[in-house]
């Protein structure tokens, strides 16, 4: 099933240049054709095309299927962007395929990268949601410091993956998921250089549960995806 | 910690050209330096360099740590190579980071790709094992047909992820993992075009358990990694 991404204008769907080109030139759609559209807000729309051009396609919404491809939990992933940005974008793609609600690029004191390409990240997420039949695009927050994120309000199970020295006892994330009875999750994943001890201490003080992600030494993006997979499996 | 990949010759470790160049030129190691080496068979070796050049480095094994970075299960992933080979190689990298024992590229009747780049795949796995501190390299089998793989002997929990039509009831892979008390797993993941009904039927006849990987529509490589993550979480 082909899914297009479009903006919604009342009872109409409007395809941008990229999607219009694909619809008009590649798939050779004509006015009168019915297409499936998501607008990233949660629904699937069945749309009858009224105007078709390579620059702009427009159509009338015939049917709306709300909560299309939705999941029964709310997951916020706060992840330090990787030095190689492709690895972060790959994580975002896979997290969107599985089901994530909010991505927060967080910058730690030991982060080697302090920015993400928001436009490219958005494209990755749109493509992943079309591919995995999800009506809602994950929300992407502007990059912020780890400290600011820790200080911001968060509900539900808050977990930080960090190899704490000494006393701090860590639950496995699997056990943390088993013990937690709610459906709201926030997971904080550090940079290649890990969190600073100060950042980790602030997270604990703010109520983040110290967890480990098993015995393997995982790259930042693999650790982040492993957390998403853990939540995904809990509802499988 | 820097880990090199080397071949073992009795009490000596021999670094190939790529690793030797890295050791000699990039890290500027000299004869007498101690380095950490894996040979892909399972151990970590502490090695004192005796000869250092950009073409070949050689050293004496001082210490062997067996089962370095090993995991308590045995997992075979039989996965159809993706049209875009990078996606398959990405899966291989992540599976190696988490812990997988054997990768079998299987070619289905609806596969759009019938080959993998074995040399590049091997490089990806070596790099992943060095990165994730694992002494044993996953075994990579030569590509074979889905039918041949199904017909070949496999122990433990054998699962096939396939959206069976009609009667066939599927367990979630999470439930299948919960119900199974052993430690040996074989998971069969189909191509973008999915298995043919005949292939799926043969798998069931051969004792493969029909499973689903949750409600999300996952790409081949994401489905494959999700299966690896499920096993990984069971032992977390």
Tab-separated table of C-alpha atoms in Angstrom:
chain	number	residue	atom	x	y	z
A	1	UNK	CA	0.000	0.000	0.000
A	2	UNK	CA	1.371	3.384	-1.049
A	3	UNK	CA	1.138	6.105	1.594
A	4	UNK	CA	1.722	9.788	0.924
A	5	UNK	CA	2.592	12.501	3.380
A	6	UNK	CA	0.483	15.632	3.053
A	7	UNK	CA	-0.672	18.644	4.960
A	8	UNK	CA	-4.348	18.899	5.767
A	9	UNK	CA	-6.403	21.937	4.891
A	10	UNK	CA	-9.896	21.408	6.257
A	11	UNK	CA	-11.474	18.726	4.099
A	12	UNK	CA	-8.537	18.680	1.684
A	13	UNK	CA	-5.083	17.134	1.605
A	14	UNK	CA	-2.211	19.018	-0.021
A	15	UNK	CA	0.923	17.190	-1.151
A	16	UNK	CA	4.236	19.033	-1.112
A	17	UNK	CA	6.592	19.197	-4.120
A	18	UNK	CA	8.456	15.953	-3.344
A	19	UNK	CA	5.341	13.879	-2.752
A	20	UNK	CA	3.569	15.533	-5.692
A	21	UNK	CA	6.417	14.672	-8.038
A	22	UNK	CA	6.334	11.071	-6.814
A	23	UNK	CA	2.541	10.852	-7.193
A	24	UNK	CA	2.350	12.554	-10.575
A	25	UNK	CA	5.500	11.428	-12.360
A	26	UNK	CA	6.577	8.153	-10.748
A	27	UNK	CA	3.170	6.665	-9.932
A	28	UNK	CA	1.360	8.567	-12.706
A	29	UNK	CA	-1.668	9.370	-10.593
A	30	UNK	CA	-4.459	11.328	-12.239
A	31	UNK	CA	-7.261	13.488	-10.904
A	32	UNK	CA	-9.991	11.156	-9.642
A	33	UNK	CA	-7.527	8.575	-8.279
A	34	UNK	CA	-7.837	7.594	-4.632
A	35	UNK	CA	-4.645	7.697	-2.560
A	36	UNK	CA	-3.770	7.051	1.093
A	37	UNK	CA	-2.389	9.974	3.001
A	38	UNK	CA	-0.980	10.663	6.458
A	39	UNK	CA	-0.529	14.145	7.819
A	40	UNK	CA	1.653	13.078	10.725
A	41	UNK	CA	-0.956	13.928	13.345
A	42	UNK	CA	-2.346	10.418	13.760
A	43	UNK	CA	-4.911	9.547	11.101
A	44	UNK	CA	-4.853	7.812	7.762
A	45	UNK	CA	-6.892	9.625	5.147
A	46	UNK	CA	-8.368	8.206	1.989
A	47	UNK	CA	-8.148	11.041	-0.492
A	48	UNK	CA	-9.559	11.518	-3.992
A	49	UNK	CA	-7.185	13.596	-6.054
A	50	UNK	CA	-8.773	16.697	-7.594
A	51	UNK	CA	-5.658	18.463	-8.903
A	52	UNK	CA	-2.486	16.662	-9.997
A	53	UNK	CA	0.752	18.317	-11.028
A	54	UNK	CA	4.437	17.607	-10.448
A	55	UNK	CA	4.588	20.625	-8.157
A	56	UNK	CA	1.361	20.246	-6.250
A	57	UNK	CA	-1.280	17.603	-5.796
A	58	UNK	CA	-4.517	18.315	-3.996
A	59	UNK	CA	-7.413	16.087	-3.082
A	60	UNK	CA	-10.618	15.727	-1.114
A	61	UNK	CA	-10.616	13.665	2.080
A	62	UNK	CA	-13.173	10.875	1.669
A	63	UNK	CA	-12.449	8.939	4.839
A	64	UNK	CA	-10.423	9.317	8.029
A	65	UNK	CA	-9.048	6.389	10.059
A	66	UNK	CA	-7.929	7.845	13.414
A	67	UNK	CA	-5.049	6.450	15.481
A	68	UNK	CA	-3.668	4.624	12.476
A	69	UNK	CA	-0.688	2.466	13.537
A	70	UNK	CA	-0.769	3.854	17.063
A	71	UNK	CA	0.813	2.074	20.036
A	72	UNK	CA	-0.490	1.606	23.607
A	73	UNK	CA	2.393	3.371	25.391
A	74	UNK	CA	4.027	6.783	25.481
A	75	UNK	CA	7.802	6.728	25.016
A	76	UNK	CA	10.198	9.658	25.102
A	77	UNK	CA	13.763	8.915	24.048
A	78	UNK	CA	16.339	11.509	25.055
A	79	UNK	CA	19.474	10.510	23.177
A	80	UNK	CA	22.804	12.233	22.667
A	81	UNK	CA	23.446	12.646	18.922
A	82	UNK	CA	26.254	10.420	17.710
A	83	UNK	CA	29.479	11.833	16.251
A	84	UNK	CA	28.483	10.144	13.001
A	85	UNK	CA	25.033	11.678	12.525
A	86	UNK	CA	23.896	8.836	10.262
A	87	UNK	CA	23.915	6.540	13.269
A	88	UNK	CA	21.551	8.851	15.134
A	89	UNK	CA	19.283	9.146	12.103
A	90	UNK	CA	19.326	5.380	11.716
A	91	UNK	CA	18.182	5.078	15.339
A	92	UNK	CA	15.405	7.601	14.676
A	93	UNK	CA	14.224	5.596	11.651
A	94	UNK	CA	14.103	2.326	13.564
A	95	UNK	CA	12.509	3.897	16.636
A	96	UNK	CA	9.783	5.365	14.407
A	97	UNK	CA	9.196	1.984	12.762
A	98	UNK	CA	8.748	0.324	16.142
A	99	UNK	CA	6.914	3.131	17.868
A	100	UNK	CA	8.254	6.165	19.718
A	101	UNK	CA	6.426	9.358	20.652
A	102	UNK	CA	9.102	11.928	21.251
A	103	UNK	CA	12.766	12.221	20.351
A	104	UNK	CA	14.903	14.685	22.274
A	105	UNK	CA	18.462	15.210	21.038
A	106	UNK	CA	20.332	15.950	24.256
A	107	UNK	CA	23.838	17.349	24.458
A	108	UNK	CA	26.019	16.050	27.265
A	109	UNK	CA	29.169	17.561	28.699
A	110	UNK	CA	31.135	14.844	26.904
A	111	UNK	CA	29.174	14.981	23.655
A	112	UNK	CA	31.338	15.230	20.560
A	113	UNK	CA	28.397	16.536	18.547
A	114	UNK	CA	26.143	19.389	19.581
A	115	UNK	CA	23.734	19.598	16.657
A	116	UNK	CA	21.441	17.508	14.497
A	117	UNK	CA	20.097	18.183	11.027
A	118	UNK	CA	16.444	18.710	11.987
A	119	UNK	CA	15.229	18.841	8.392
A	120	UNK	CA	16.951	15.589	7.446
A	121	UNK	CA	15.746	13.977	10.680
A	122	UNK	CA	12.204	14.994	9.805
A	123	UNK	CA	12.532	13.424	6.357
A	124	UNK	CA	13.790	10.196	7.905
A	125	UNK	CA	10.804	10.094	10.262
A	126	UNK	CA	8.251	10.853	7.551
A	127	UNK	CA	9.685	8.095	5.384
A	128	UNK	CA	9.714	5.640	8.307
A	129	UNK	CA	6.092	6.405	9.230
A	130	UNK	CA	4.950	5.961	5.619
A	131	UNK	CA	6.914	2.715	5.453
A	132	UNK	CA	5.630	1.338	8.749
A	133	UNK	CA	2.033	2.541	8.333
A	134	UNK	CA	1.948	4.989	11.225
A	135	UNK	CA	-0.278	8.020	11.150
A	136	UNK	CA	1.552	9.946	13.827
A	137	UNK	CA	5.045	11.323	13.359
A	138	UNK	CA	7.236	11.240	16.453
A	139	UNK	CA	7.662	14.687	17.921
A	140	UNK	CA	11.250	15.950	17.655
A	141	UNK	CA	12.359	18.505	20.209
A	142	UNK	CA	15.068	21.060	19.599
A	143	UNK	CA	18.437	19.908	20.949
A	144	UNK	CA	18.921	20.780	24.595
A	145	UNK	CA	21.529	20.097	27.254
A	146	UNK	CA	21.336	16.906	29.301
A	147	UNK	CA	21.054	19.089	32.396
A	148	UNK	CA	18.085	21.021	31.010
A	149	UNK	CA	16.360	17.793	29.988
A	150	UNK	CA	16.872	16.270	33.437
A	151	UNK	CA	15.446	19.418	35.011
A	152	UNK	CA	12.375	19.370	32.763
A	153	UNK	CA	9.247	17.580	33.976
A	154	UNK	CA	8.838	13.940	32.917
A	155	UNK	CA	6.182	11.402	33.889
A	156	UNK	CA	6.115	7.651	34.325
A	157	UNK	CA	9.181	5.429	34.352
A	158	UNK	CA	12.288	7.559	33.968
A	159	UNK	CA	15.425	5.536	33.275
A	160	UNK	CA	19.041	6.452	32.637
A	161	UNK	CA	21.461	3.942	31.125
A	162	UNK	CA	24.833	4.602	32.689
A	163	UNK	CA	27.555	2.438	34.172
A	164	UNK	CA	27.508	3.915	37.660
A	165	UNK	CA	30.661	3.436	39.688
A	166	UNK	CA	30.597	2.040	43.207
A	167	UNK	CA	27.436	1.841	45.280
A	168	UNK	CA	24.690	2.744	42.844
A	169	UNK	CA	22.819	-0.483	42.121
A	170	UNK	CA	21.386	-0.751	38.625
A	171	UNK	CA	18.328	-2.715	37.608
A	172	UNK	CA	18.399	-4.366	34.228
A	173	UNK	CA	16.072	-2.413	31.947
A	174	UNK	CA	14.159	-5.691	31.462
A	175	UNK	CA	13.448	-5.857	35.218
A	176	UNK	CA	12.606	-2.148	35.341
A	177	UNK	CA	10.038	-2.692	32.584
A	178	UNK	CA	8.619	-5.724	34.373
A	179	UNK	CA	8.244	-3.860	37.681
A	180	UNK	CA	6.662	-0.750	36.200
A	181	UNK	CA	2.888	-0.928	35.786
A	182	UNK	CA	2.282	2.298	33.883
A	183	UNK	CA	2.543	3.071	30.179
A	184	UNK	CA	4.688	6.207	30.105
A	185	UNK	CA	8.438	5.942	29.645
A	186	UNK	CA	11.361	8.314	29.430
A	187	UNK	CA	14.797	6.913	28.660
A	188	UNK	CA	18.018	8.905	28.722
A	189	UNK	CA	20.946	7.613	26.639
A	190	UNK	CA	24.360	9.234	26.813
A	191	UNK	CA	26.999	10.088	24.209
A	192	UNK	CA	29.963	7.970	23.082
A	193	UNK	CA	31.947	9.507	25.946
A	194	UNK	CA	29.096	8.705	28.357
A	195	UNK	CA	27.459	11.121	30.798
A	196	UNK	CA	29.661	13.009	33.208
A	197	UNK	CA	29.337	11.788	36.814
A	198	UNK	CA	27.692	15.132	37.582
A	199	UNK	CA	25.049	14.605	34.898
A	200	UNK	CA	24.408	11.073	36.149
A	201	UNK	CA	24.118	12.334	39.719
A	202	UNK	CA	21.627	15.016	38.680
A	203	UNK	CA	19.541	12.378	36.884
A	204	UNK	CA	19.381	10.191	40.006
A	205	UNK	CA	18.476	13.224	42.137
A	206	UNK	CA	15.705	13.997	39.632
A	207	UNK	CA	14.263	10.508	40.055
A	208	UNK	CA	15.761	8.715	37.069
A	209	UNK	CA	16.173	4.997	37.680
A	210	UNK	CA	19.697	3.756	36.993
A	211	UNK	CA	19.481	0.848	34.563
A	212	UNK	CA	21.793	-1.277	32.459
A	213	UNK	CA	21.016	-2.673	29.032
A	214	UNK	CA	22.597	-6.078	29.472
A	215	UNK	CA	26.137	-7.356	29.340
A	216	UNK	CA	26.990	-6.249	25.815
A	217	UNK	CA	28.883	-3.051	25.215
A	218	UNK	CA	26.547	-1.184	22.903
A	219	UNK	CA	27.069	1.857	20.726
A	220	UNK	CA	24.956	4.878	21.624
A	221	UNK	CA	22.445	4.257	18.839
A	222	UNK	CA	22.263	0.533	19.606
A	223	UNK	CA	21.660	1.219	23.296
A	224	UNK	CA	18.938	3.696	22.405
A	225	UNK	CA	17.246	1.255	20.051
A	226	UNK	CA	17.538	-1.525	22.621
A	227	UNK	CA	15.537	0.608	25.048
A	228	UNK	CA	12.858	1.188	22.399
A	229	UNK	CA	12.770	-2.538	21.642
A	230	UNK	CA	12.361	-3.338	25.331
A	231	UNK	CA	9.259	-1.161	25.595
A	232	UNK	CA	7.994	-2.508	22.258
A	233	UNK	CA	8.357	-6.103	23.496
A	234	UNK	CA	6.460	-5.341	26.696
A	235	UNK	CA	3.378	-4.633	24.577
A	236	UNK	CA	3.986	-7.328	21.986
B	1	UNK	CA	40.279	0.016	25.307
B	2	UNK	CA	41.775	-0.585	21.850
B	3	UNK	CA	41.197	-4.089	20.458
B	4	UNK	CA	42.951	-5.471	17.396
B	5	UNK	CA	41.905	-8.350	15.217
B	6	UNK	CA	44.673	-10.831	14.498
B	7	UNK	CA	45.260	-14.392	13.472
B	8	UNK	CA	46.852	-16.703	15.999
B	9	UNK	CA	49.922	-18.750	15.235
B	10	UNK	CA	50.667	-20.915	18.241
B	11	UNK	CA	51.897	-18.563	20.931
B	12	UNK	CA	51.959	-15.592	18.580
B	13	UNK	CA	49.424	-13.129	17.196
B	14	UNK	CA	49.799	-11.835	13.644
B	15	UNK	CA	48.058	-8.616	12.571
B	16	UNK	CA	46.992	-8.256	8.935
B	17	UNK	CA	47.889	-5.228	6.788
B	18	UNK	CA	44.900	-3.088	7.811
B	19	UNK	CA	45.313	-3.679	11.537
B	20	UNK	CA	49.088	-3.369	11.281
B	21	UNK	CA	48.805	0.004	9.549
B	22	UNK	CA	46.425	1.178	12.257
B	23	UNK	CA	48.681	-0.087	15.042
B	24	UNK	CA	51.932	1.193	13.571
B	25	UNK	CA	50.971	4.449	11.901
B	26	UNK	CA	47.794	5.684	13.614
B	27	UNK	CA	48.465	4.478	17.171
B	28	UNK	CA	52.261	4.520	16.765
B	29	UNK	CA	52.814	1.275	18.628
B	30	UNK	CA	56.390	0.075	19.035
B	31	UNK	CA	57.946	-3.303	19.685
B	32	UNK	CA	57.516	-4.046	23.381
B	33	UNK	CA	54.057	-2.420	23.620
B	34	UNK	CA	51.220	-4.532	24.996
B	35	UNK	CA	48.037	-4.623	22.924
B	36	UNK	CA	44.690	-6.417	23.214
B	37	UNK	CA	43.825	-8.816	20.444
B	38	UNK	CA	40.903	-10.991	19.409
B	39	UNK	CA	41.197	-13.744	16.842
B	40	UNK	CA	37.449	-14.180	16.412
B	41	UNK	CA	37.399	-17.620	18.023
B	42	UNK	CA	36.365	-16.498	21.512
B	43	UNK	CA	39.302	-15.276	23.574
B	44	UNK	CA	40.883	-11.953	24.305
B	45	UNK	CA	44.667	-12.066	24.158
B	46	UNK	CA	47.094	-9.706	25.785
B	47	UNK	CA	49.973	-9.504	23.342
B	48	UNK	CA	53.441	-7.965	23.577
B	49	UNK	CA	54.490	-6.677	20.172
B	50	UNK	CA	57.796	-8.090	18.951
B	51	UNK	CA	57.751	-6.835	15.343
B	52	UNK	CA	56.006	-3.668	14.209
B	53	UNK	CA	55.663	-2.482	10.645
B	54	UNK	CA	52.880	-0.865	8.597
B	55	UNK	CA	52.485	-4.115	6.677
B	56	UNK	CA	52.761	-6.641	9.474
B	57	UNK	CA	52.767	-6.580	13.246
B	58	UNK	CA	53.596	-9.654	15.279
B	59	UNK	CA	53.586	-10.291	18.985
B	60	UNK	CA	53.821	-12.851	21.771
B	61	UNK	CA	50.673	-13.888	23.578
B	62	UNK	CA	51.141	-13.113	27.284
B	63	UNK	CA	47.658	-13.885	28.520
B	64	UNK	CA	44.429	-15.421	27.246
B	65	UNK	CA	40.958	-14.547	28.572
B	66	UNK	CA	38.587	-17.221	27.190
B	67	UNK	CA	34.925	-16.597	26.384
B	68	UNK	CA	35.492	-12.869	26.294
B	69	UNK	CA	32.161	-11.061	25.820
B	70	UNK	CA	30.301	-14.335	25.374
B	71	UNK	CA	26.542	-14.693	25.871
B	72	UNK	CA	24.532	-17.474	27.571
B	73	UNK	CA	22.427	-18.467	24.554
B	74	UNK	CA	22.944	-19.767	21.033
B	75	UNK	CA	21.163	-17.774	18.341
B	76	UNK	CA	21.040	-18.473	14.616
B	77	UNK	CA	19.491	-15.754	12.476
B	78	UNK	CA	18.475	-16.815	8.979
B	79	UNK	CA	17.628	-13.579	7.209
B	80	UNK	CA	16.899	-12.762	3.598
B	81	UNK	CA	19.368	-10.114	2.372
B	82	UNK	CA	17.700	-6.770	1.766
B	83	UNK	CA	17.581	-5.169	-1.666
B	84	UNK	CA	19.689	-2.378	-0.222
B	85	UNK	CA	22.602	-4.419	1.096
B	86	UNK	CA	23.593	-1.725	3.586
B	87	UNK	CA	20.449	-2.500	5.560
B	88	UNK	CA	21.446	-6.132	5.865
B	89	UNK	CA	24.990	-5.180	6.852
B	90	UNK	CA	23.598	-2.749	9.392
B	91	UNK	CA	21.537	-5.584	10.883
B	92	UNK	CA	24.653	-7.782	11.009
B	93	UNK	CA	26.562	-5.051	12.853
B	94	UNK	CA	23.849	-4.545	15.445
B	95	UNK	CA	23.242	-8.283	15.884
B	96	UNK	CA	26.984	-8.762	16.501
B	97	UNK	CA	27.005	-5.932	19.066
B	98	UNK	CA	24.123	-7.530	20.958
B	99	UNK	CA	25.144	-11.146	20.531
B	100	UNK	CA	24.410	-13.575	17.724
B	101	UNK	CA	26.159	-16.852	16.922
B	102	UNK	CA	25.364	-17.565	13.318
B	103	UNK	CA	24.086	-15.509	10.403
B	104	UNK	CA	22.625	-17.330	7.431
B	105	UNK	CA	21.751	-15.224	4.396
B	106	UNK	CA	18.754	-17.067	2.971
B	107	UNK	CA	17.282	-16.485	-0.455
B	108	UNK	CA	13.513	-16.734	-0.732
B	109	UNK	CA	11.417	-17.226	-3.837
B	110	UNK	CA	10.416	-13.574	-3.581
B	111	UNK	CA	13.854	-12.246	-2.703
B	112	UNK	CA	14.968	-9.301	-4.800
B	113	UNK	CA	18.593	-9.944	-3.892
B	114	UNK	CA	20.359	-13.266	-4.135
B	115	UNK	CA	23.848	-12.392	-2.958
B	116	UNK	CA	25.743	-10.686	-0.163
B	117	UNK	CA	29.248	-9.238	-0.112
B	118	UNK	CA	30.813	-11.810	2.219
B	119	UNK	CA	34.095	-9.912	2.527
B	120	UNK	CA	32.370	-6.652	3.452
B	121	UNK	CA	30.062	-8.500	5.836
B	122	UNK	CA	33.100	-10.023	7.525
B	123	UNK	CA	34.675	-6.591	7.936
B	124	UNK	CA	31.466	-5.264	9.480
B	125	UNK	CA	31.418	-8.146	11.970
B	126	UNK	CA	35.087	-7.818	12.905
B	127	UNK	CA	34.618	-4.111	13.514
B	128	UNK	CA	31.455	-4.727	15.569
B	129	UNK	CA	33.147	-7.376	17.723
B	130	UNK	CA	36.143	-5.130	18.373
B	131	UNK	CA	33.775	-2.283	19.210
B	132	UNK	CA	31.543	-4.343	21.510
B	133	UNK	CA	34.363	-6.320	23.164
B	134	UNK	CA	33.417	-9.772	21.905
B	135	UNK	CA	36.042	-12.421	21.363
B	136	UNK	CA	33.957	-14.596	19.086
B	137	UNK	CA	32.952	-13.531	15.599
B	138	UNK	CA	29.491	-14.650	14.497
B	139	UNK	CA	29.723	-17.476	11.995
B	140	UNK	CA	28.460	-16.440	8.554
B	141	UNK	CA	27.155	-19.184	6.314
B	142	UNK	CA	27.205	-19.040	2.546
B	143	UNK	CA	23.876	-17.841	1.127
B	144	UNK	CA	21.407	-20.674	0.670
B	145	UNK	CA	17.791	-20.998	-0.365
B	146	UNK	CA	15.054	-20.669	2.240
B	147	UNK	CA	13.965	-24.205	1.331
B	148	UNK	CA	17.444	-25.629	1.923
B	149	UNK	CA	17.714	-23.824	5.224
B	150	UNK	CA	14.327	-25.128	6.367
B	151	UNK	CA	15.381	-28.639	5.393
B	152	UNK	CA	18.659	-28.399	7.312
B	153	UNK	CA	18.743	-29.581	10.944
B	154	UNK	CA	18.128	-26.927	13.613
B	155	UNK	CA	17.811	-27.328	17.371
B	156	UNK	CA	15.900	-25.505	20.075
B	157	UNK	CA	13.214	-22.917	19.457
B	158	UNK	CA	12.699	-22.513	15.726
B	159	UNK	CA	10.564	-19.506	14.823
B	160	UNK	CA	9.410	-18.021	11.544
B	161	UNK	CA	8.041	-14.486	11.373
B	162	UNK	CA	5.352	-14.500	8.729
B	163	UNK	CA	1.825	-13.106	8.499
B	164	UNK	CA	0.042	-16.398	7.937
B	165	UNK	CA	-3.352	-16.132	6.301
B	166	UNK	CA	-6.412	-17.792	7.746
B	167	UNK	CA	-6.227	-20.502	10.406
B	168	UNK	CA	-2.577	-20.526	11.428
B	169	UNK	CA	-2.459	-18.972	14.877
B	170	UNK	CA	0.706	-17.031	15.642
B	171	UNK	CA	2.277	-16.512	19.028
B	172	UNK	CA	3.925	-13.206	19.696
B	173	UNK	CA	7.684	-13.743	19.698
B	174	UNK	CA	7.661	-12.363	23.259
B	175	UNK	CA	5.319	-15.188	24.360
B	176	UNK	CA	7.312	-17.757	22.404
B	177	UNK	CA	10.452	-16.653	24.254
B	178	UNK	CA	8.640	-16.775	27.589
B	179	UNK	CA	7.325	-20.303	26.967
B	180	UNK	CA	10.623	-21.755	25.759
B	181	UNK	CA	12.923	-23.014	28.501
B	182	UNK	CA	16.012	-23.791	26.446
B	183	UNK	CA	18.823	-21.551	25.270
B	184	UNK	CA	19.055	-22.372	21.563
B	185	UNK	CA	17.190	-20.259	19.027
B	186	UNK	CA	16.751	-20.189	15.284
B	187	UNK	CA	14.771	-17.355	13.722
B	188	UNK	CA	13.815	-17.131	10.066
B	189	UNK	CA	13.113	-13.674	8.620
B	190	UNK	CA	11.777	-13.222	5.103
B	191	UNK	CA	12.534	-10.793	2.290
B	192	UNK	CA	10.765	-7.492	1.528
B	193	UNK	CA	8.310	-9.495	-0.574
B	194	UNK	CA	7.847	-11.958	2.325
B	195	UNK	CA	8.064	-15.737	2.104
B	196	UNK	CA	5.968	-17.550	-0.444
B	197	UNK	CA	3.056	-19.485	1.096
B	198	UNK	CA	4.901	-22.660	0.037
B	199	UNK	CA	8.042	-21.647	1.924
B	200	UNK	CA	5.956	-20.761	4.991
B	201	UNK	CA	4.145	-24.090	4.794
B	202	UNK	CA	7.427	-25.997	4.555
B	203	UNK	CA	8.710	-24.146	7.627
B	204	UNK	CA	5.634	-25.126	9.654
B	205	UNK	CA	5.952	-28.722	8.473
B	206	UNK	CA	9.603	-28.639	9.586
B	207	UNK	CA	8.580	-27.578	13.077
B	208	UNK	CA	9.075	-23.813	12.868
B	209	UNK	CA	6.791	-21.937	15.241
B	210	UNK	CA	4.773	-19.223	13.515
B	211	UNK	CA	5.344	-15.962	15.372
B	212	UNK	CA	4.648	-12.270	14.931
B	213	UNK	CA	6.887	-9.431	16.006
B	214	UNK	CA	4.220	-7.095	17.287
B	215	UNK	CA	1.770	-4.728	15.671
B	216	UNK	CA	4.282	-2.540	13.831
B	217	UNK	CA	5.054	-3.138	10.203
B	218	UNK	CA	8.803	-3.623	10.271
B	219	UNK	CA	11.369	-3.624	7.517
B	220	UNK	CA	13.242	-6.900	7.033
B	221	UNK	CA	16.333	-5.693	8.884
B	222	UNK	CA	14.260	-4.178	11.691
B	223	UNK	CA	12.277	-7.385	12.114
B	224	UNK	CA	15.510	-9.370	12.215
B	225	UNK	CA	17.054	-7.076	14.803
B	226	UNK	CA	13.852	-7.134	16.862
B	227	UNK	CA	14.165	-10.925	17.102
B	228	UNK	CA	17.788	-10.586	18.263
B	229	UNK	CA	16.746	-7.950	20.818
B	230	UNK	CA	14.013	-10.235	22.124
B	231	UNK	CA	16.499	-13.024	22.853
B	232	UNK	CA	18.977	-10.491	24.256
B	233	UNK	CA	16.325	-9.130	26.647
B	234	UNK	CA	15.444	-12.620	27.871
B	235	UNK	CA	18.981	-12.891	29.285
B	236	UNK	CA	19.318	-9.279	30.389
